[in-house]
CSV table of C-alpha atoms and ligand atoms in Angstrom, one decimal:
chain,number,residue,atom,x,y,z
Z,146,UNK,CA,-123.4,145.6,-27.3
Z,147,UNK,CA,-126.6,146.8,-28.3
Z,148,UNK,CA,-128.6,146.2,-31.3
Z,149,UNK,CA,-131.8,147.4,-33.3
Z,150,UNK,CA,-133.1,144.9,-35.0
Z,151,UNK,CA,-135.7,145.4,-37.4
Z,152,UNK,CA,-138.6,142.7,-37.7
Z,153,UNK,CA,-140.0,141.6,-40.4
Z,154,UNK,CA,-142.2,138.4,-39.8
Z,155,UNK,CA,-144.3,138.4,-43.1
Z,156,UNK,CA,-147.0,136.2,-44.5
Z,157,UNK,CA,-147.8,132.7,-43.6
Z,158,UNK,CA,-145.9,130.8,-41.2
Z,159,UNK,CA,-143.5,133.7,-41.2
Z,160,UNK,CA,-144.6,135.4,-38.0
Z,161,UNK,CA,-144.9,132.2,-35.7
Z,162,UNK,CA,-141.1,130.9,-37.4
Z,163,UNK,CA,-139.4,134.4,-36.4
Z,164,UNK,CA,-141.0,134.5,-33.3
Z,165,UNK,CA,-139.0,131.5,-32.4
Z,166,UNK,CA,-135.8,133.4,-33.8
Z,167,UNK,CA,-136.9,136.0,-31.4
Z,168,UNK,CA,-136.5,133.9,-28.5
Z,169,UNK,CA,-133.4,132.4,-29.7
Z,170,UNK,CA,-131.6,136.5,-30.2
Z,171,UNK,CA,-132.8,137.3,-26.7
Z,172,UNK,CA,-131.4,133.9,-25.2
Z,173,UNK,CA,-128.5,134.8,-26.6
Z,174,UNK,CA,-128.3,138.6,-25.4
Z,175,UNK,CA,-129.3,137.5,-21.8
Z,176,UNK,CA,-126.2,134.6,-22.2
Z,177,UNK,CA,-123.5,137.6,-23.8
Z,178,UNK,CA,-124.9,140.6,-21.6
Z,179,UNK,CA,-126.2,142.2,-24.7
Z,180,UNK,CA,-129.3,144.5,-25.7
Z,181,UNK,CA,-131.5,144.3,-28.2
Z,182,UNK,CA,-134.7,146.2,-29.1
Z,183,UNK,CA,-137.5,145.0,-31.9
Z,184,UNK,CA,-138.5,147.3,-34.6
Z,185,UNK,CA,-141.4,145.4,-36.0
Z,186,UNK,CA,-142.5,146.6,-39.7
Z,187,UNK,CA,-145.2,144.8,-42.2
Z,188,UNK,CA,-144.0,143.1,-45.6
Z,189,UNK,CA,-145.5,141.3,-48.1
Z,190,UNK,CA,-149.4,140.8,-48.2
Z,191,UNK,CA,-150.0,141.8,-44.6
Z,192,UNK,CA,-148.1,145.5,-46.4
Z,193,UNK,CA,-150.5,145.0,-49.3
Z,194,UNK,CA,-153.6,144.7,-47.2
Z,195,UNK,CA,-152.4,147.9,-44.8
Z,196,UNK,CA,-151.0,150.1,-47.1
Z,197,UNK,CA,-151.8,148.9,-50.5
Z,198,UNK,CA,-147.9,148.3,-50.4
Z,199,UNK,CA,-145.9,145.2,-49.9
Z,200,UNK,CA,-142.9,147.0,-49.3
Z,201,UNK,CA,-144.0,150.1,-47.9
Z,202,UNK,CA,-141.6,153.0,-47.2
Z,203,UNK,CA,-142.5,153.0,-43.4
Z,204,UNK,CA,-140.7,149.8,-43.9
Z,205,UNK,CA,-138.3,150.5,-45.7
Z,206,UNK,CA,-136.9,153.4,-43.1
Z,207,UNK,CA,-137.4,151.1,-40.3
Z,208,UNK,CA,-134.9,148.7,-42.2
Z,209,UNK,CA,-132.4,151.4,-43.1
Z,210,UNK,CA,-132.7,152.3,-39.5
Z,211,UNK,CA,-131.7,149.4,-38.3
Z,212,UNK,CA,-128.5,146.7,-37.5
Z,213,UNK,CA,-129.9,143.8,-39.1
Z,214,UNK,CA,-133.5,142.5,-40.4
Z,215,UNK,CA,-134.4,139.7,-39.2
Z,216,UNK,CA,-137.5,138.6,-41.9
Z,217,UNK,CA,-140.0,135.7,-42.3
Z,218,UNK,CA,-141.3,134.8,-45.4
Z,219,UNK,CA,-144.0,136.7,-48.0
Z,220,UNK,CA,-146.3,135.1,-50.5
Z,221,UNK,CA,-149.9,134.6,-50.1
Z,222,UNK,CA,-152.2,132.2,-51.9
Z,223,UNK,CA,-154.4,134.7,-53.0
Z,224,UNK,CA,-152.3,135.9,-55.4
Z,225,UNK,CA,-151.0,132.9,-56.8
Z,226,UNK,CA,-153.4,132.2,-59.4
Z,227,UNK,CA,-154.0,135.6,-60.4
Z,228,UNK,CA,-151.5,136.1,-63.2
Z,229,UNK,CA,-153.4,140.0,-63.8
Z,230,UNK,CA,-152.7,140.8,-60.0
Z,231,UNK,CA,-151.4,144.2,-59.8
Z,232,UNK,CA,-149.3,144.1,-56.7
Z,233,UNK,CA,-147.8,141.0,-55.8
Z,234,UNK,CA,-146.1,140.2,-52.1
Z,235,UNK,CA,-143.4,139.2,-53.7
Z,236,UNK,CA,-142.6,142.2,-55.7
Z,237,UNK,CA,-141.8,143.5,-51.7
Z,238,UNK,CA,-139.2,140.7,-51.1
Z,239,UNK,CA,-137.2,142.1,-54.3
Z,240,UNK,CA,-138.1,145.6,-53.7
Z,241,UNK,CA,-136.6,145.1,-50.3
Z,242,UNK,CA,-133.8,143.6,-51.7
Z,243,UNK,CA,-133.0,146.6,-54.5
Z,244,UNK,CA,-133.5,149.4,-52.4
Z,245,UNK,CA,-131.2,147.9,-49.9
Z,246,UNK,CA,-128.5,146.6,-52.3
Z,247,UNK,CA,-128.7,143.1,-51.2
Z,248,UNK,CA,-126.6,141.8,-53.9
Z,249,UNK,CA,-125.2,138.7,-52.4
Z,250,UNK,CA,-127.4,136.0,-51.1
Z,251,UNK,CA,-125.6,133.5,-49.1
Z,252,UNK,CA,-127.5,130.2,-48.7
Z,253,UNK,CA,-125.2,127.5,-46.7
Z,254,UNK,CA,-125.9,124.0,-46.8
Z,255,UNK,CA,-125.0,121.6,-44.1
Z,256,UNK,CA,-126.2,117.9,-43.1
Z,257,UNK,CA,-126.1,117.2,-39.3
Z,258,UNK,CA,-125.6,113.3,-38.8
Z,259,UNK,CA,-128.4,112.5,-36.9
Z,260,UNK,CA,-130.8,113.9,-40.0
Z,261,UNK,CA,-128.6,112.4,-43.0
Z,262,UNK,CA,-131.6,109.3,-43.4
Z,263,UNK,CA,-134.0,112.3,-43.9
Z,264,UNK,CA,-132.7,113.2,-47.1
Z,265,UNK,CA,-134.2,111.6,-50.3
Z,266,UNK,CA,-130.2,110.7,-51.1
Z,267,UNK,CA,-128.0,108.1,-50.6
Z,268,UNK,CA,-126.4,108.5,-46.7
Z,269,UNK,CA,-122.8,107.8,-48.1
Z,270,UNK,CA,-123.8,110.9,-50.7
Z,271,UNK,CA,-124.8,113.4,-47.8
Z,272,UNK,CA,-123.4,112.6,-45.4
Z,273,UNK,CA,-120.8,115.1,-44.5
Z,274,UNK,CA,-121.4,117.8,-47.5
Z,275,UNK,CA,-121.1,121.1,-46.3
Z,276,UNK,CA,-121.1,124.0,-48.9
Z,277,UNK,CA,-122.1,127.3,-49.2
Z,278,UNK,CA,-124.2,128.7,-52.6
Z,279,UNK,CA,-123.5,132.4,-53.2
Z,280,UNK,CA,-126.8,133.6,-55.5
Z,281,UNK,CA,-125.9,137.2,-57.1
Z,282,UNK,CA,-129.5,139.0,-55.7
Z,283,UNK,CA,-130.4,142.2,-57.6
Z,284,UNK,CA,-129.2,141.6,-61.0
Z,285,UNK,CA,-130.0,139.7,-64.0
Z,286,UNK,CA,-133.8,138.9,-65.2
Z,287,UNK,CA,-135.5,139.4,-61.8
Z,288,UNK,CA,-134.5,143.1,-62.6
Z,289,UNK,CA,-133.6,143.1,-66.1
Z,290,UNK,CA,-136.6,145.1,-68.5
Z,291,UNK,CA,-139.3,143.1,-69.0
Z,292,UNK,CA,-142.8,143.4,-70.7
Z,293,UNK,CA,-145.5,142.3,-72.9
Z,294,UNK,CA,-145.8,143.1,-76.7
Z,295,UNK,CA,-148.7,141.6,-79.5
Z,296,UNK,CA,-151.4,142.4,-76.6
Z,297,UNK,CA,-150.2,139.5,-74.7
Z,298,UNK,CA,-149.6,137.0,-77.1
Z,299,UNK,CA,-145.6,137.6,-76.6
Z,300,UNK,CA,-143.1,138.6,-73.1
Z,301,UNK,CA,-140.1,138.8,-72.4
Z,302,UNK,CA,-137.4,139.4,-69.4
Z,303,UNK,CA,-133.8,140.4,-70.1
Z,304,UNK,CA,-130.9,138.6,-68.7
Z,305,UNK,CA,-128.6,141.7,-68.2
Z,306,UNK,CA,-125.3,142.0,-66.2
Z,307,UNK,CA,-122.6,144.8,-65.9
Z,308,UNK,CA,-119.5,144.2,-65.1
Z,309,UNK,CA,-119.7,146.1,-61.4
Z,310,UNK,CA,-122.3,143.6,-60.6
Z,311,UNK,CA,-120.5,140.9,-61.4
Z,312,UNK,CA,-117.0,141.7,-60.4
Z,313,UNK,CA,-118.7,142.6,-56.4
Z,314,UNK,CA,-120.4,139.3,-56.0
Z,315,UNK,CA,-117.4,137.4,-57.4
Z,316,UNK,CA,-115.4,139.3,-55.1
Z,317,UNK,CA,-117.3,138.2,-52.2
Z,318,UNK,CA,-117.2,134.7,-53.3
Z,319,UNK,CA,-113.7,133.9,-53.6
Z,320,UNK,CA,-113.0,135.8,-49.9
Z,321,UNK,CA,-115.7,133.6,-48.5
Z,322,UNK,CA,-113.9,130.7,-50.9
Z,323,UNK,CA,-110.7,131.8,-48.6
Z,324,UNK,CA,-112.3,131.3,-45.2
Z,325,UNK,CA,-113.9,128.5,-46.1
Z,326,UNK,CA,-111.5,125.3,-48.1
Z,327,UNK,CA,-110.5,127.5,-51.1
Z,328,UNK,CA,-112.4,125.9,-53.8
Z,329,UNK,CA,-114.8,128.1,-55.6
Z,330,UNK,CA,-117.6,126.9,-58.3
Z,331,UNK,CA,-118.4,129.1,-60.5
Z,332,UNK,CA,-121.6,127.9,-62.1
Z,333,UNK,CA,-123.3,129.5,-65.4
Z,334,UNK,CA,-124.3,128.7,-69.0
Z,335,UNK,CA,-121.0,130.3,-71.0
Z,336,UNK,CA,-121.9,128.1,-73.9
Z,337,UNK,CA,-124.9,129.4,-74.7
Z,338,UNK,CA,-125.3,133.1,-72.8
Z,339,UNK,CA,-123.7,136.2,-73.8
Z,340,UNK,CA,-124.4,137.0,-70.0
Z,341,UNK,CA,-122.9,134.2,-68.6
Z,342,UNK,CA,-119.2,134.6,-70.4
Z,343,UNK,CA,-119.0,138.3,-68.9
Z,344,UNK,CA,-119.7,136.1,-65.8
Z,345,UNK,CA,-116.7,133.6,-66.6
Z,346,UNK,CA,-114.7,136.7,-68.9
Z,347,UNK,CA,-114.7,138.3,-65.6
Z,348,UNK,CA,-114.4,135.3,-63.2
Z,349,UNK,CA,-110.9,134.6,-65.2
Z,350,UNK,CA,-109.6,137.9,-65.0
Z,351,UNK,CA,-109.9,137.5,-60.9
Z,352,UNK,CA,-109.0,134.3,-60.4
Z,353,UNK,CA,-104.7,134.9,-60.4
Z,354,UNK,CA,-106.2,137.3,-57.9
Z,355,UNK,CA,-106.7,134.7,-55.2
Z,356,UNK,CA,-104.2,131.7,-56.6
Z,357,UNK,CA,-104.5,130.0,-53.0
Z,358,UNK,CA,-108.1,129.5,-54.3
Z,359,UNK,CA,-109.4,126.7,-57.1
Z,360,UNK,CA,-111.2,127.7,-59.1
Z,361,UNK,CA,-113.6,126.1,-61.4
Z,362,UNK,CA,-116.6,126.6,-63.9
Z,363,UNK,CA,-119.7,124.7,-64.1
Z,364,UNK,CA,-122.4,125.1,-66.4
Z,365,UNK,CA,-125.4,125.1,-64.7
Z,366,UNK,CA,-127.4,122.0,-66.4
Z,367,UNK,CA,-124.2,119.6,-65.3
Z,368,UNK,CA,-124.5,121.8,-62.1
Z,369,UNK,CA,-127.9,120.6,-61.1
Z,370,UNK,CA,-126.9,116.9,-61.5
Z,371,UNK,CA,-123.5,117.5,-59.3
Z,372,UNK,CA,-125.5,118.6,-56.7
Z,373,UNK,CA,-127.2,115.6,-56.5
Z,374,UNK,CA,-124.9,112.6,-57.4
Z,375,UNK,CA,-122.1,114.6,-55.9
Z,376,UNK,CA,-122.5,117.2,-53.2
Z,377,UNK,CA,-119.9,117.0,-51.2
Z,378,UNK,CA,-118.1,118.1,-54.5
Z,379,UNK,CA,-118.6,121.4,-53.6
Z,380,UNK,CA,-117.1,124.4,-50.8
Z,381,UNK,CA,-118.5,127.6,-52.7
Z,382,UNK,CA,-120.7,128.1,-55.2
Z,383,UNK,CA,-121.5,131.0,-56.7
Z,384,UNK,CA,-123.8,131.9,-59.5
Z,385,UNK,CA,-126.4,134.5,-60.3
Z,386,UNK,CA,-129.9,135.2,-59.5
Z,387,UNK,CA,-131.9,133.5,-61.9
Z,388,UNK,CA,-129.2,129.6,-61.7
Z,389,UNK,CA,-129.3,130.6,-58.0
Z,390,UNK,CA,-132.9,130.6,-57.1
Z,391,UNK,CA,-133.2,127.6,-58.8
Z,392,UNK,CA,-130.2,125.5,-57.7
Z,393,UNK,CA,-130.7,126.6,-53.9
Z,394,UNK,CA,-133.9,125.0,-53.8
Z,395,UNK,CA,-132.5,122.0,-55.3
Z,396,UNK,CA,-129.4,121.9,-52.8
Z,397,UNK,CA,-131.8,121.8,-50.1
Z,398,UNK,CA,-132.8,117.9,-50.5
Z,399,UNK,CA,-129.1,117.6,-49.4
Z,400,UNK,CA,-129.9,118.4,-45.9
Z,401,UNK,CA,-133.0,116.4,-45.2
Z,402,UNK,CA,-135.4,119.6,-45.0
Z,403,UNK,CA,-136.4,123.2,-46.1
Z,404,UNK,CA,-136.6,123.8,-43.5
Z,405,UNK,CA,-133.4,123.6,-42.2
Z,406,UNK,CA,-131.9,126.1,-44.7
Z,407,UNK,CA,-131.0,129.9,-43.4
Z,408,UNK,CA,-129.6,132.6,-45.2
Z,409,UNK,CA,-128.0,136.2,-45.1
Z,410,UNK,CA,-128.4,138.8,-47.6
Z,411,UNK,CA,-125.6,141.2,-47.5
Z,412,UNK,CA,-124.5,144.5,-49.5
Z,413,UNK,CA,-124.7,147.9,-49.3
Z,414,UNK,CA,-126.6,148.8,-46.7
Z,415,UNK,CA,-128.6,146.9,-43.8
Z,416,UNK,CA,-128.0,143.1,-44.0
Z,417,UNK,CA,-131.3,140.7,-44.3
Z,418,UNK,CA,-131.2,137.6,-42.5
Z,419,UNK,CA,-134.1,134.8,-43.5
Z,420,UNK,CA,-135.4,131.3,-43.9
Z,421,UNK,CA,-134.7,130.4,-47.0
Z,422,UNK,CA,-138.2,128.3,-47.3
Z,423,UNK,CA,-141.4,130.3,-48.0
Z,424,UNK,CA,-144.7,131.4,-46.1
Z,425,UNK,CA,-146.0,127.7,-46.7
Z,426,UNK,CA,-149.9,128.8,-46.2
Z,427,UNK,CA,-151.2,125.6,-45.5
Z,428,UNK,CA,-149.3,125.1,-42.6
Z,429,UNK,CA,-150.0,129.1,-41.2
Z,430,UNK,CA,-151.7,129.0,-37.8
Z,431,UNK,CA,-150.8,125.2,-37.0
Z,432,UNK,CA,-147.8,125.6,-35.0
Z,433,UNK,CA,-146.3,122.8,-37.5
Z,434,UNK,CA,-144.1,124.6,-39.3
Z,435,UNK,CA,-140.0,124.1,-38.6
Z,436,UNK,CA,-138.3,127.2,-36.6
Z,437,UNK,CA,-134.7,125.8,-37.2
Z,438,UNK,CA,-134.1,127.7,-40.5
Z,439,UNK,CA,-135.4,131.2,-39.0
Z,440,UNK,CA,-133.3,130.0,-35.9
Z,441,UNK,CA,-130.1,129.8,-37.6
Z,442,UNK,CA,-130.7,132.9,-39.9
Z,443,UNK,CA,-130.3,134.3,-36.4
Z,444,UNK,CA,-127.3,132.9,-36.0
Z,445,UNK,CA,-126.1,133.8,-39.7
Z,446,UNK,CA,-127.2,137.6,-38.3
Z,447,UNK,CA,-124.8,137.2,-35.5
Z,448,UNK,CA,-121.9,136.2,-36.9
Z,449,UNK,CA,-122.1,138.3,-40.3
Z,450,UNK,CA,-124.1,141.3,-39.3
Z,451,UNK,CA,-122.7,142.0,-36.2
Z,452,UNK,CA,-119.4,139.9,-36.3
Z,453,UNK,CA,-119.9,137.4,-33.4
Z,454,UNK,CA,-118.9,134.5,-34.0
Z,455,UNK,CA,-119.2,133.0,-29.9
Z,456,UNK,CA,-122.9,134.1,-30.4
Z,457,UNK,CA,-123.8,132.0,-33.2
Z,458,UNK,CA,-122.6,129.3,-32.3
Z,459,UNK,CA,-124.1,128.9,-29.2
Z,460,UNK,CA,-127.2,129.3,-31.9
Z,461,UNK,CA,-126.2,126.6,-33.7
Z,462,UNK,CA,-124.8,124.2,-30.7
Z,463,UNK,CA,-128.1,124.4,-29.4
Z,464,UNK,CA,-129.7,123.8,-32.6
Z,465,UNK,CA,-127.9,120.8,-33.1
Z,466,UNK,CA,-128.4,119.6,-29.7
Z,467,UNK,CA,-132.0,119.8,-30.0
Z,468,UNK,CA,-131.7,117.7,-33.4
Z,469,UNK,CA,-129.7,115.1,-32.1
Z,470,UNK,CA,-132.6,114.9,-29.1
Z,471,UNK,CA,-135.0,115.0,-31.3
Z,472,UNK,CA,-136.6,117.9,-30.5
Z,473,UNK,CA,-137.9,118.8,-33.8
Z,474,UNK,CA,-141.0,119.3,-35.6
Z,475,UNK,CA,-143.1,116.6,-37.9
Z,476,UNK,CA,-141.0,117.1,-41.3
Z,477,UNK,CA,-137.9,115.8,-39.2
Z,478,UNK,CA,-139.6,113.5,-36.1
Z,479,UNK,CA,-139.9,110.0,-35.8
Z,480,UNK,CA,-143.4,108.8,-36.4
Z,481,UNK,CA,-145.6,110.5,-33.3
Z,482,UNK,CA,-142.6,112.2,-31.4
Z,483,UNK,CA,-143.2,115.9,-33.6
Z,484,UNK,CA,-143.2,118.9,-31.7
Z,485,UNK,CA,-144.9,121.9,-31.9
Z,486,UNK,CA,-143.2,125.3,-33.5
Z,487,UNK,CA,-143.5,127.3,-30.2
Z,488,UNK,CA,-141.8,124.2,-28.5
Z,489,UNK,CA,-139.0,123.7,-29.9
Z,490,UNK,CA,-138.4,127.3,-30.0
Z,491,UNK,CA,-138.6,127.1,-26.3
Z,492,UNK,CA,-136.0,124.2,-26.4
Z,493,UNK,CA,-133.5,126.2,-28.3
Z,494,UNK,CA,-133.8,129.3,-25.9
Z,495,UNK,CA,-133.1,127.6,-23.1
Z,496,UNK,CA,-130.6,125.1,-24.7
Z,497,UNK,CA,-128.6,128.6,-25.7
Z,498,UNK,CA,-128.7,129.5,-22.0
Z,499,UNK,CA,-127.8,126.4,-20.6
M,713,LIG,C1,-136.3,133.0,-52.9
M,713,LIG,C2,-137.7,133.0,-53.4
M,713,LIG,C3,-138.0,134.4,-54.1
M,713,LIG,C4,-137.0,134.4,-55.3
M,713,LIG,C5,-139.4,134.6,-54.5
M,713,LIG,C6,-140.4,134.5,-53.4
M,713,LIG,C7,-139.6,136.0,-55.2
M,713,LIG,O1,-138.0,132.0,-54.2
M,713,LIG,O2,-135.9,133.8,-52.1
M,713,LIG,O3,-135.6,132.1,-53.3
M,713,LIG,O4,-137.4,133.9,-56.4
M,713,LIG,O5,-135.9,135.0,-55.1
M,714,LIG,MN1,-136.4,130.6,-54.4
């Protein structure tokens, strides 16, 4: 086959992490006899500096042209503490994600065996959880109308769903709930939001849908402690954006690192594919910063993008081989055996075409 992938590397350590990913796609190409050509395109505060824009429409075309964007991360901190800031890098992450329809976020969350003392948690806990967090993307208060009254002295966003919204992104969770061991979480705060029971309303009304799935509901509070005394609790979750953001950071502890966690943003029209950690300044430049998540995002773009399943795994098998070594950079090595970004990239590219 032959693919067009558009590149967005971002802000931060978001170019040197999907530069790795980069090695890893054409590995994997050389391995299947495939072809791929790079559309690169700017995003986030490298967009804002260029074109006053951090999700400029140049960018956006090269997206829509594309198979699949493979993207870094956006946030710089010179915008951080500048509540008045008028344009934002993130506001191009969720412009990105509204003008292609991203509505479904999929955020998986694995623990490899070697890595399981890594995590904050109890072993026995981690050990062997394996779940997959479905965060509803271009909905609810991240889009909902927002503003300030009293001169500044009061805001407000709105929590708003419609049923459309809600019905696709449940939709998508129970058939990945079907693939995966049929047992879907559906997580939200019915007892206190009006927003939430349209969520569960609706979530009811599907379920004798798919009754070779189990179905539960979560509120979101007893949610956050599952996830911690209890992961292995869950196959899917899925809940929406605002719950989402919050609880996918959260499940990350469960796998030792950040930077472990990929992710695929899928709807309407080109899919995203992304480390689910974030331009982490600080470590910008160093050739510290982990490659694994933008590596497996890769792999996430392989099997859900283009439907090849062979492909990713030979991603992830040589991912996991190079954990097990460990080959892996200082948030995962033993005391004095870290290695650089740029290596272990090089490790999993050549690991793939082993
Ligand atoms: C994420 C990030 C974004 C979000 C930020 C950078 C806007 O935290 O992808 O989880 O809140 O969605
Ligand atoms: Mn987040």
């Amino acid at each position: 086959m032959k693919f067009n992938i558009a590149l967005l590397p971002g802000d931060g350590i978001g170019p040197e992490v999907t530069a790795q990913a980069v090695k890893a796609v054409e590995a994997v190409c050389r391995r299947f006899s495939h072809e791929v050509s790079w559309h690169f395109a700017y995003a986030g505060a490298c967009a804002i500096d260029r074109f006053g824009d951090a999700f400029p429409e140049e960018t956006y075309r090269t997206c829509l042209e594309a198979d699949a964007v493979l993207f870094g991360a956006v946030g710089d901190p010179r915008y951080d503490n500048d509540p008045k800031a008028k344009v934002r890098p993130e506001q191009g992450l969720l412009a990105m994600r509204k003008k292609l329809g991203l509505y479904a976020n999929l955020r998986p969350v694995e623990t490899f065996s070697s890595l399981v003392h890594k995590s904050p948690l109890k072993e026995e806990l981690v050990d062997g959880a394996d779940f997959l967090c479905i965060r509803e993307l271009t909905g609810g208060m991240y889009f909902g109308e927002k503003g300030i009254l009293d001169g500044g002295d009061t805001a407000y966003d709105t929590n708003i769903y419609h049923r459309f919204e809600v019905e696709r992104i449940l939709r998508q969770a129970f058939e990945f709930a079907r693939r995966r061991r049929s047992h879907l979480t559906v997580v939200d705060k019915a007892n206190v939001l009006e927003s939430s029971r349209l969520w569960r309303r609706i979530a009811q009304e599907m379920a004798p849908l798919y009754p070779d799935v189990t179905t539960d509901y979560m509120y979101v509070d007893n949610a956050s402690m599952r996830l911690i005394t209890g992961p292995k609790f869950f196959d899917v979750i899925v809940t929406e954006n605002t719950f989402g953001d919050i609880l996918t950071d959260e499940a990350s502890v469960v796998s030792g690192s950040m930077g472990l966690l990929a992710s695929a943003s899928i709807g309407e029209k080109t899919g995203v594919f992304e480390p689910v950690h974030g331009s982490y300044p600080q470590a910008a430049g160093k050739d510290i910063a982990n490659p694994l998540a933008a590596i497996l995002s890769a792999a996430m773009m392989f099997e859900y993008a283009f439907g090849l399943m062979d492909e990713g795994r030979a991603i992830r098998e040589a991912v996991s081989e190079s954990i097990d070594s460990g080959f892996v950079t200082e948030d995962l090595a033993v005391e004095g055996a870290a290695r650089g970004t740029a290596e272990v990239g090089d490790r999993v590219a050549s690991l793939i075409l082993k």
